[in-house]
Amino acid sequence: EDFDEAQEPRLHSVTIAPGAVAVGRSLGELSLAGIGVVVTALRRQDTRMISPGPQTALREGDVVVLRGTAEQLAAAEMRLLQR
């Protein structure tokens, strides 16, 4: 059986940079689910949220933990960090 590692879901963390388009926008607005990515957790300073809801607004410095394939994660990271 041919195992394609690129299609295997994995976890990936993205830190929301200053000036990123995601700052101040909710997870729902960013519609990461539309590209097949699940936000599994959010770390903000000393707080960790598991499975944050779509109304959760992102702030500069937040660390978003994503789950998806390599291709989906790359698309999600571009969406989160574009300026």
mmCIF file of N, CA, C and O in Angstrom:
data_model
loop_
_atom_site.group_PDB
_atom_site.id
_atom_site.type_symbol
_atom_site.label_atom_id
_atom_site.label_comp_id
_atom_site.label_asym_id
_atom_site.label_seq_id
_atom_site.Cartn_x
_atom_site.Cartn_y
_atom_site.Cartn_z
ATOM 1 N N GLU A 1 0.850 -1.191 0.000
ATOM 2 C CA GLU A 1 0.000 0.000 0.000
ATOM 3 C C GLU A 1 0.888 1.245 0.000
ATOM 4 O O GLU A 1 1.824 1.343 0.771
ATOM 5 N N ASP A 2 0.565 2.169 -0.868
ATOM 6 C CA ASP A 2 1.357 3.399 -0.994
ATOM 7 C C ASP A 2 0.875 4.411 0.049
ATOM 8 O O ASP A 2 -0.266 4.862 0.014
ATOM 9 N N PHE A 3 1.761 4.737 0.971
ATOM 10 C CA PHE A 3 1.425 5.666 2.046
ATOM 11 C C PHE A 3 1.914 7.054 1.677
ATOM 12 O O PHE A 3 3.105 7.271 1.486
ATOM 13 N N ASP A 4 0.988 7.996 1.556
ATOM 14 C CA ASP A 4 1.348 9.371 1.172
ATOM 15 C C ASP A 4 1.359 10.254 2.409
ATOM 16 O O ASP A 4 0.316 10.659 2.913
ATOM 17 N N GLU A 5 2.563 10.531 2.896
ATOM 18 C CA GLU A 5 2.718 11.310 4.127
ATOM 19 C C GLU A 5 2.146 12.720 4.010
ATOM 20 O O GLU A 5 1.666 13.288 4.971
ATOM 21 N N ALA A 6 2.176 13.284 2.811
ATOM 22 C CA ALA A 6 1.674 14.647 2.605
ATOM 23 C C ALA A 6 0.174 14.737 2.886
ATOM 24 O O ALA A 6 -0.332 15.806 3.196
ATOM 25 N N GLN A 7 -0.527 13.623 2.752
ATOM 26 C CA GLN A 7 -1.980 13.617 2.982
ATOM 27 C C GLN A 7 -2.339 13.251 4.420
ATOM 28 O O GLN A 7 -3.511 13.203 4.782
ATOM 29 N N GLU A 8 -1.337 12.970 5.233
ATOM 30 C CA GLU A 8 -1.566 12.581 6.623
ATOM 31 C C GLU A 8 -1.781 13.846 7.470
ATOM 32 O O GLU A 8 -0.938 14.742 7.472
ATOM 33 N N PRO A 9 -2.917 13.942 8.186
ATOM 34 C CA PRO A 9 -3.141 15.123 9.036
ATOM 35 C C PRO A 9 -2.062 15.245 10.113
ATOM 36 O O PRO A 9 -1.580 14.250 10.629
ATOM 37 N N ARG A 10 -1.685 16.478 10.388
ATOM 38 C CA ARG A 10 -0.677 16.755 11.414
ATOM 39 C C ARG A 10 -1.048 18.038 12.130
ATOM 40 O O ARG A 10 -1.900 18.784 11.669
ATOM 41 N N LEU A 11 -0.368 18.288 13.244
ATOM 42 C CA LEU A 11 -0.567 19.533 13.987
ATOM 43 C C LEU A 11 0.510 20.536 13.597
ATOM 44 O O LEU A 11 1.642 20.158 13.303
ATOM 45 N N HIS A 12 0.140 21.795 13.582
ATOM 46 C CA HIS A 12 1.074 22.856 13.214
ATOM 47 C C HIS A 12 0.687 24.117 13.987
ATOM 48 O O HIS A 12 -0.494 24.464 14.054
ATOM 49 N N SER A 13 1.676 24.791 14.577
ATOM 50 C CA SER A 13 1.414 26.025 15.325
ATOM 51 C C SER A 13 1.789 27.242 14.499
ATOM 52 O O SER A 13 2.821 27.248 13.836
ATOM 53 N N VAL A 14 0.946 28.255 14.563
ATOM 54 C CA VAL A 14 1.202 29.521 13.871
ATOM 55 C C VAL A 14 1.069 30.643 14.900
ATOM 56 O O VAL A 14 0.058 30.726 15.599
ATOM 57 N N THR A 15 2.087 31.495 14.977
ATOM 58 C CA THR A 15 2.026 32.668 15.856
ATOM 59 C C THR A 15 1.529 33.860 15.040
ATOM 60 O O THR A 15 2.069 34.158 13.978
ATOM 61 N N ILE A 16 0.495 34.521 15.545
ATOM 62 C CA ILE A 16 -0.110 35.653 14.834
ATOM 63 C C ILE A 16 0.817 36.864 14.961
ATOM 64 O O ILE A 16 1.033 37.380 16.054
ATOM 65 N N ALA A 17 1.357 37.280 13.842
ATOM 66 C CA ALA A 17 2.343 38.359 13.802
ATOM 67 C C ALA A 17 1.665 39.727 13.831
ATOM 68 O O ALA A 17 0.516 39.865 13.407
ATOM 69 N N PRO A 18 2.398 40.750 14.313
ATOM 70 C CA PRO A 18 1.866 42.116 14.267
ATOM 71 C C PRO A 18 1.529 42.494 12.825
ATOM 72 O O PRO A 18 2.300 42.188 11.914
ATOM 73 N N GLY A 19 0.377 43.102 12.627
ATOM 74 C CA GLY A 19 -0.015 43.542 11.288
ATOM 75 C C GLY A 19 -0.642 42.461 10.425
ATOM 76 O O GLY A 19 -1.045 42.726 9.297
ATOM 77 N N ALA A 20 -0.730 41.233 10.938
ATOM 78 C CA ALA A 20 -1.359 40.162 10.163
ATOM 79 C C ALA A 20 -2.847 40.444 10.005
ATOM 80 O O ALA A 20 -3.474 41.029 10.886
ATOM 81 N N VAL A 21 -3.406 40.025 8.880
ATOM 82 C CA VAL A 21 -4.821 40.263 8.589
ATOM 83 C C VAL A 21 -5.725 39.592 9.633
ATOM 84 O O VAL A 21 -6.838 40.037 9.877
ATOM 85 N N ALA A 22 -5.239 38.551 10.297
ATOM 86 C CA ALA A 22 -6.051 37.806 11.268
ATOM 87 C C ALA A 22 -6.259 38.563 12.578
ATOM 88 O O ALA A 22 -7.194 38.260 13.320
ATOM 89 N N VAL A 23 -5.422 39.556 12.879
ATOM 90 C CA VAL A 23 -5.542 40.290 14.143
ATOM 91 C C VAL A 23 -6.902 40.985 14.197
ATOM 92 O O VAL A 23 -7.283 41.714 13.283
ATOM 93 N N GLY A 24 -7.659 40.705 15.269
ATOM 94 C CA GLY A 24 -8.965 41.328 15.446
ATOM 95 C C GLY A 24 -10.100 40.613 14.735
ATOM 96 O O GLY A 24 -11.256 40.981 14.892
ATOM 97 N N ARG A 25 -9.778 39.589 13.956
ATOM 98 C CA ARG A 25 -10.829 38.850 13.247
ATOM 99 C C ARG A 25 -11.133 37.553 13.980
ATOM 100 O O ARG A 25 -10.269 36.983 14.628
ATOM 101 N N SER A 26 -12.365 37.100 13.860
ATOM 102 C CA SER A 26 -12.757 35.861 14.541
ATOM 103 C C SER A 26 -12.354 34.652 13.701
ATOM 104 O O SER A 26 -12.161 34.753 12.482
ATOM 105 N N LEU A 27 -12.251 33.516 14.369
ATOM 106 C CA LEU A 27 -11.942 32.275 13.660
ATOM 107 C C LEU A 27 -13.012 31.985 12.607
ATOM 108 O O LEU A 27 -12.704 31.506 11.523
ATOM 109 N N GLY A 28 -14.261 32.306 12.928
ATOM 110 C CA GLY A 28 -15.346 32.121 11.963
ATOM 111 C C GLY A 28 -15.158 32.954 10.711
ATOM 112 O O GLY A 28 -15.367 32.474 9.596
ATOM 113 N N GLU A 29 -14.753 34.214 10.892
ATOM 114 C CA GLU A 29 -14.516 35.106 9.741
ATOM 115 C C GLU A 29 -13.397 34.578 8.845
ATOM 116 O O GLU A 29 -13.431 34.755 7.631
ATOM 117 N N LEU A 30 -12.390 33.974 9.460
ATOM 118 C CA LEU A 30 -11.242 33.481 8.698
ATOM 119 C C LEU A 30 -11.555 32.182 7.960
ATOM 120 O O LEU A 30 -10.816 31.791 7.066
ATOM 121 N N SER A 31 -12.653 31.544 8.331
ATOM 122 C CA SER A 31 -13.174 30.313 7.714
ATOM 123 C C SER A 31 -12.094 29.297 7.326
ATOM 124 O O SER A 31 -12.005 28.861 6.194
ATOM 125 N N LEU A 32 -11.286 28.945 8.314
ATOM 126 C CA LEU A 32 -10.247 27.941 8.086
ATOM 127 C C LEU A 32 -10.853 26.565 7.834
ATOM 128 O O LEU A 32 -10.280 25.750 7.111
ATOM 129 N N ALA A 33 -12.043 26.319 8.393
ATOM 130 C CA ALA A 33 -12.714 25.041 8.163
ATOM 131 C C ALA A 33 -13.016 24.852 6.674
ATOM 132 O O ALA A 33 -13.026 23.730 6.178
ATOM 133 N N GLY A 34 -13.216 25.970 5.982
ATOM 134 C CA GLY A 34 -13.493 25.913 4.546
ATOM 135 C C GLY A 34 -12.340 25.351 3.731
ATOM 136 O O GLY A 34 -12.554 24.848 2.623
ATOM 137 N N ILE A 35 -11.123 25.415 4.279
ATOM 138 C CA ILE A 35 -9.978 24.814 3.579
ATOM 139 C C ILE A 35 -9.563 23.504 4.244
ATOM 140 O O ILE A 35 -8.519 22.954 3.935
ATOM 141 N N GLY A 36 -10.421 23.016 5.151
ATOM 142 C CA GLY A 36 -10.202 21.696 5.735
ATOM 143 C C GLY A 36 -9.337 21.664 6.981
ATOM 144 O O GLY A 36 -8.904 20.606 7.412
ATOM 145 N N VAL A 37 -9.095 22.844 7.570
ATOM 146 C CA VAL A 37 -8.223 22.924 8.747
ATOM 147 C C VAL A 37 -9.066 23.094 10.015
ATOM 148 O O VAL A 37 -10.021 23.864 10.033
ATOM 149 N N VAL A 38 -8.701 22.367 11.060
ATOM 150 C CA VAL A 38 -9.371 22.469 12.355
ATOM 151 C C VAL A 38 -8.450 23.222 13.312
ATOM 152 O O VAL A 38 -7.253 22.929 13.381
ATOM 153 N N VAL A 39 -9.003 24.218 14.024
ATOM 154 C CA VAL A 39 -8.242 24.900 15.070
ATOM 155 C C VAL A 39 -8.432 24.084 16.344
ATOM 156 O O VAL A 39 -9.524 24.050 16.911
ATOM 157 N N THR A 40 -7.368 23.396 16.768
ATOM 158 C CA THR A 40 -7.488 22.499 17.917
ATOM 159 C C THR A 40 -7.252 23.210 19.238
ATOM 160 O O THR A 40 -7.744 22.781 20.274
ATOM 161 N N ALA A 41 -6.476 24.294 19.223
ATOM 162 C CA ALA A 41 -6.181 25.018 20.461
ATOM 163 C C ALA A 41 -5.691 26.422 20.131
ATOM 164 O O ALA A 41 -5.286 26.709 19.012
ATOM 165 N N LEU A 42 -5.725 27.269 21.147
ATOM 166 C CA LEU A 42 -5.224 28.635 21.035
ATOM 167 C C LEU A 42 -4.494 28.958 22.325
ATOM 168 O O LEU A 42 -5.045 28.753 23.414
ATOM 169 N N ARG A 43 -3.250 29.399 22.198
ATOM 170 C CA ARG A 43 -2.493 29.824 23.379
ATOM 171 C C ARG A 43 -2.351 31.342 23.332
ATOM 172 O O ARG A 43 -1.910 31.908 22.340
ATOM 173 N N ARG A 44 -2.752 31.984 24.437
ATOM 174 C CA ARG A 44 -2.651 33.442 24.552
ATOM 175 C C ARG A 44 -2.003 33.729 25.892
ATOM 176 O O ARG A 44 -2.596 33.473 26.933
ATOM 177 N N GLN A 45 -0.766 34.229 25.865
ATOM 178 C CA GLN A 45 0.009 34.443 27.089
ATOM 179 C C GLN A 45 0.016 33.164 27.917
ATOM 180 O O GLN A 45 0.520 32.156 27.464
ATOM 181 N N ASP A 46 -0.593 33.173 29.108
ATOM 182 C CA ASP A 46 -0.577 31.979 29.955
ATOM 183 C C ASP A 46 -1.854 31.159 29.843
ATOM 184 O O ASP A 46 -2.057 30.217 30.599
ATOM 185 N N THR A 47 -2.728 31.508 28.917
ATOM 186 C CA THR A 47 -4.019 30.842 28.779
ATOM 187 C C THR A 47 -4.007 29.909 27.581
ATOM 188 O O THR A 47 -3.472 30.264 26.528
ATOM 189 N N ARG A 48 -4.598 28.726 27.754
ATOM 190 C CA ARG A 48 -4.725 27.789 26.643
ATOM 191 C C ARG A 48 -6.193 27.444 26.478
ATOM 192 O O ARG A 48 -6.845 27.032 27.433
ATOM 193 N N MET A 49 -6.733 27.664 25.280
ATOM 194 C CA MET A 49 -8.119 27.319 24.976
ATOM 195 C C MET A 49 -8.120 26.099 24.067
ATOM 196 O O MET A 49 -7.460 26.111 23.037
ATOM 197 N N ILE A 50 -8.849 25.069 24.461
ATOM 198 C CA ILE A 50 -8.990 23.882 23.632
ATOM 199 C C ILE A 50 -10.230 24.056 22.753
ATOM 200 O O ILE A 50 -11.284 24.466 23.239
ATOM 201 N N SER A 51 -10.095 23.761 21.463
ATOM 202 C CA SER A 51 -11.201 23.886 20.505
ATOM 203 C C SER A 51 -11.916 25.228 20.622
ATOM 204 O O SER A 51 -13.110 25.281 20.927
ATOM 205 N N PRO A 52 -11.211 26.349 20.398
ATOM 206 C CA PRO A 52 -11.864 27.657 20.487
ATOM 207 C C PRO A 52 -12.996 27.777 19.471
ATOM 208 O O PRO A 52 -12.902 27.236 18.368
ATOM 209 N N GLY A 53 -14.050 28.470 19.861
ATOM 210 C CA GLY A 53 -15.231 28.605 18.996
ATOM 211 C C GLY A 53 -15.032 29.620 17.883
ATOM 212 O O GLY A 53 -14.072 30.393 17.885
ATOM 213 N N PRO A 54 -15.972 29.653 16.918
ATOM 214 C CA PRO A 54 -15.857 30.543 15.760
ATOM 215 C C PRO A 54 -15.911 32.024 16.118
ATOM 216 O O PRO A 54 -15.431 32.866 15.367
ATOM 217 N N GLN A 55 -16.469 32.339 17.302
ATOM 218 C CA GLN A 55 -16.553 33.746 17.725
ATOM 219 C C GLN A 55 -15.242 34.239 18.339
ATOM 220 O O GLN A 55 -15.085 35.427 18.591
ATOM 221 N N THR A 56 -14.279 33.343 18.576
ATOM 222 C CA THR A 56 -13.008 33.720 19.200
ATOM 223 C C THR A 56 -12.209 34.631 18.270
ATOM 224 O O THR A 56 -11.885 34.245 17.156
ATOM 225 N N ALA A 57 -11.935 35.861 18.744
ATOM 226 C CA ALA A 57 -11.160 36.818 17.948
ATOM 227 C C ALA A 57 -9.672 36.627 18.243
ATOM 228 O O ALA A 57 -9.280 36.392 19.389
ATOM 229 N N LEU A 58 -8.869 36.724 17.199
ATOM 230 C CA LEU A 58 -7.429 36.542 17.349
ATOM 231 C C LEU A 58 -6.744 37.848 17.700
ATOM 232 O O LEU A 58 -7.182 38.927 17.282
ATOM 233 N N ARG A 59 -5.674 37.736 18.471
ATOM 234 C CA ARG A 59 -4.867 38.898 18.856
ATOM 235 C C ARG A 59 -3.428 38.664 18.435
ATOM 236 O O ARG A 59 -2.983 37.520 18.308
ATOM 237 N N GLU A 60 -2.719 39.756 18.287
ATOM 238 C CA GLU A 60 -1.287 39.697 18.014
ATOM 239 C C GLU A 60 -0.606 38.858 19.096
ATOM 240 O O GLU A 60 -0.905 39.006 20.279
ATOM 241 N N GLY A 61 0.256 37.936 18.686
ATOM 242 C CA GLY A 61 0.986 37.108 19.629
ATOM 243 C C GLY A 61 0.294 35.795 19.988
ATOM 244 O O GLY A 61 0.900 34.927 20.620
ATOM 245 N N ASP A 62 -0.975 35.642 19.594
ATOM 246 C CA ASP A 62 -1.662 34.373 19.831
ATOM 247 C C ASP A 62 -0.945 33.258 19.071
ATOM 248 O O ASP A 62 -0.431 33.482 17.965
ATOM 249 N N VAL A 63 -0.928 32.074 19.654
ATOM 250 C CA VAL A 63 -0.406 30.892 18.961
ATOM 251 C C VAL A 63 -1.601 29.996 18.669
ATOM 252 O O VAL A 63 -2.289 29.538 19.576
ATOM 253 N N VAL A 64 -1.861 29.797 17.376
ATOM 254 C CA VAL A 64 -2.997 29.001 16.929
ATOM 255 C C VAL A 64 -2.484 27.618 16.553
ATOM 256 O O VAL A 64 -1.541 27.503 15.763
ATOM 257 N N VAL A 65 -3.075 26.575 17.144
ATOM 258 C CA VAL A 65 -2.674 25.205 16.829
ATOM 259 C C VAL A 65 -3.681 24.637 15.832
ATOM 260 O O VAL A 65 -4.880 24.564 16.117
ATOM 261 N N LEU A 66 -3.173 24.286 14.658
ATOM 262 C CA LEU A 66 -4.011 23.838 13.546
ATOM 263 C C LEU A 66 -3.796 22.358 13.268
ATOM 264 O O LEU A 66 -2.708 21.836 13.495
ATOM 265 N N ARG A 67 -4.824 21.699 12.726
ATOM 266 C CA ARG A 67 -4.707 20.306 12.305
ATOM 267 C C ARG A 67 -5.214 20.187 10.876
ATOM 268 O O ARG A 67 -6.312 20.635 10.555
ATOM 269 N N GLY A 68 -4.370 19.589 10.020
ATOM 270 C CA GLY A 68 -4.743 19.374 8.624
ATOM 271 C C GLY A 68 -3.583 18.747 7.875
ATOM 272 O O GLY A 68 -2.553 18.422 8.470
ATOM 273 N N THR A 69 -3.752 18.584 6.573
ATOM 274 C CA THR A 69 -2.658 18.065 5.754
ATOM 275 C C THR A 69 -1.649 19.189 5.504
ATOM 276 O O THR A 69 -1.952 20.368 5.749
ATOM 277 N N ALA A 70 -0.490 18.835 5.006
ATOM 278 C CA ALA A 70 0.556 19.835 4.745
ATOM 279 C C ALA A 70 0.043 20.944 3.841
ATOM 280 O O ALA A 70 0.269 22.129 4.093
ATOM 281 N N GLU A 71 -0.682 20.582 2.796
ATOM 282 C CA GLU A 71 -1.208 21.570 1.844
ATOM 283 C C GLU A 71 -2.243 22.482 2.502
ATOM 284 O O GLU A 71 -2.223 23.699 2.327
ATOM 285 N N GLN A 72 -3.143 21.882 3.283
ATOM 286 C CA GLN A 72 -4.166 22.671 3.983
ATOM 287 C C GLN A 72 -3.523 23.614 4.993
ATOM 288 O O GLN A 72 -3.932 24.779 5.115
ATOM 289 N N LEU A 73 -2.518 23.127 5.713
ATOM 290 C CA LEU A 73 -1.844 23.955 6.717
ATOM 291 C C LEU A 73 -1.119 25.132 6.080
ATOM 292 O O LEU A 73 -1.130 26.237 6.609
ATOM 293 N N ALA A 74 -0.489 24.903 4.933
ATOM 294 C CA ALA A 74 0.204 25.987 4.227
ATOM 295 C C ALA A 74 -0.800 27.073 3.819
ATOM 296 O O ALA A 74 -0.533 28.265 3.973
ATOM 297 N N ALA A 75 -1.964 26.654 3.319
ATOM 298 C CA ALA A 75 -3.002 27.613 2.911
ATOM 299 C C ALA A 75 -3.532 28.375 4.126
ATOM 300 O O ALA A 75 -3.755 29.589 4.059
ATOM 301 N N ALA A 76 -3.719 27.684 5.239
ATOM 302 C CA ALA A 76 -4.236 28.306 6.448
ATOM 303 C C ALA A 76 -3.229 29.318 6.995
ATOM 304 O O ALA A 76 -3.596 30.419 7.422
ATOM 305 N N GLU A 77 -1.945 28.954 6.988
ATOM 306 C CA GLU A 77 -0.914 29.865 7.485
ATOM 307 C C GLU A 77 -0.861 31.127 6.637
ATOM 308 O O GLU A 77 -0.766 32.238 7.154
ATOM 309 N N MET A 78 -0.986 30.980 5.315
ATOM 310 C CA MET A 78 -1.015 32.166 4.433
ATOM 311 C C MET A 78 -2.208 33.042 4.775
ATOM 312 O O MET A 78 -2.108 34.261 4.845
ATOM 313 N N ARG A 79 -3.364 32.420 5.001
ATOM 314 C CA ARG A 79 -4.577 33.182 5.318
ATOM 315 C C ARG A 79 -4.428 33.929 6.637
ATOM 316 O O ARG A 79 -4.878 35.068 6.773
ATOM 317 N N LEU A 80 -3.806 33.294 7.632
ATOM 318 C CA LEU A 80 -3.642 33.917 8.937
ATOM 319 C C LEU A 80 -2.607 35.047 8.939
ATOM 320 O O LEU A 80 -2.755 36.035 9.658
ATOM 321 N N LEU A 81 -1.547 34.878 8.163
ATOM 322 C CA LEU A 81 -0.403 35.802 8.282
ATOM 323 C C LEU A 81 -0.310 36.850 7.189
ATOM 324 O O LEU A 81 0.512 37.746 7.274
ATOM 325 N N GLN A 82 -1.157 36.762 6.165
ATOM 326 C CA GLN A 82 -1.072 37.781 5.102
ATOM 327 C C GLN A 82 -1.321 39.157 5.692
ATOM 328 O O GLN A 82 -1.986 39.302 6.697
ATOM 329 N N ARG A 83 -0.751 40.150 5.052
ATOM 330 C CA ARG A 83 -0.859 41.525 5.562
ATOM 331 C C ARG A 83 -1.753 42.372 4.675
ATOM 332 O O ARG A 83 -1.891 42.127 3.530
#
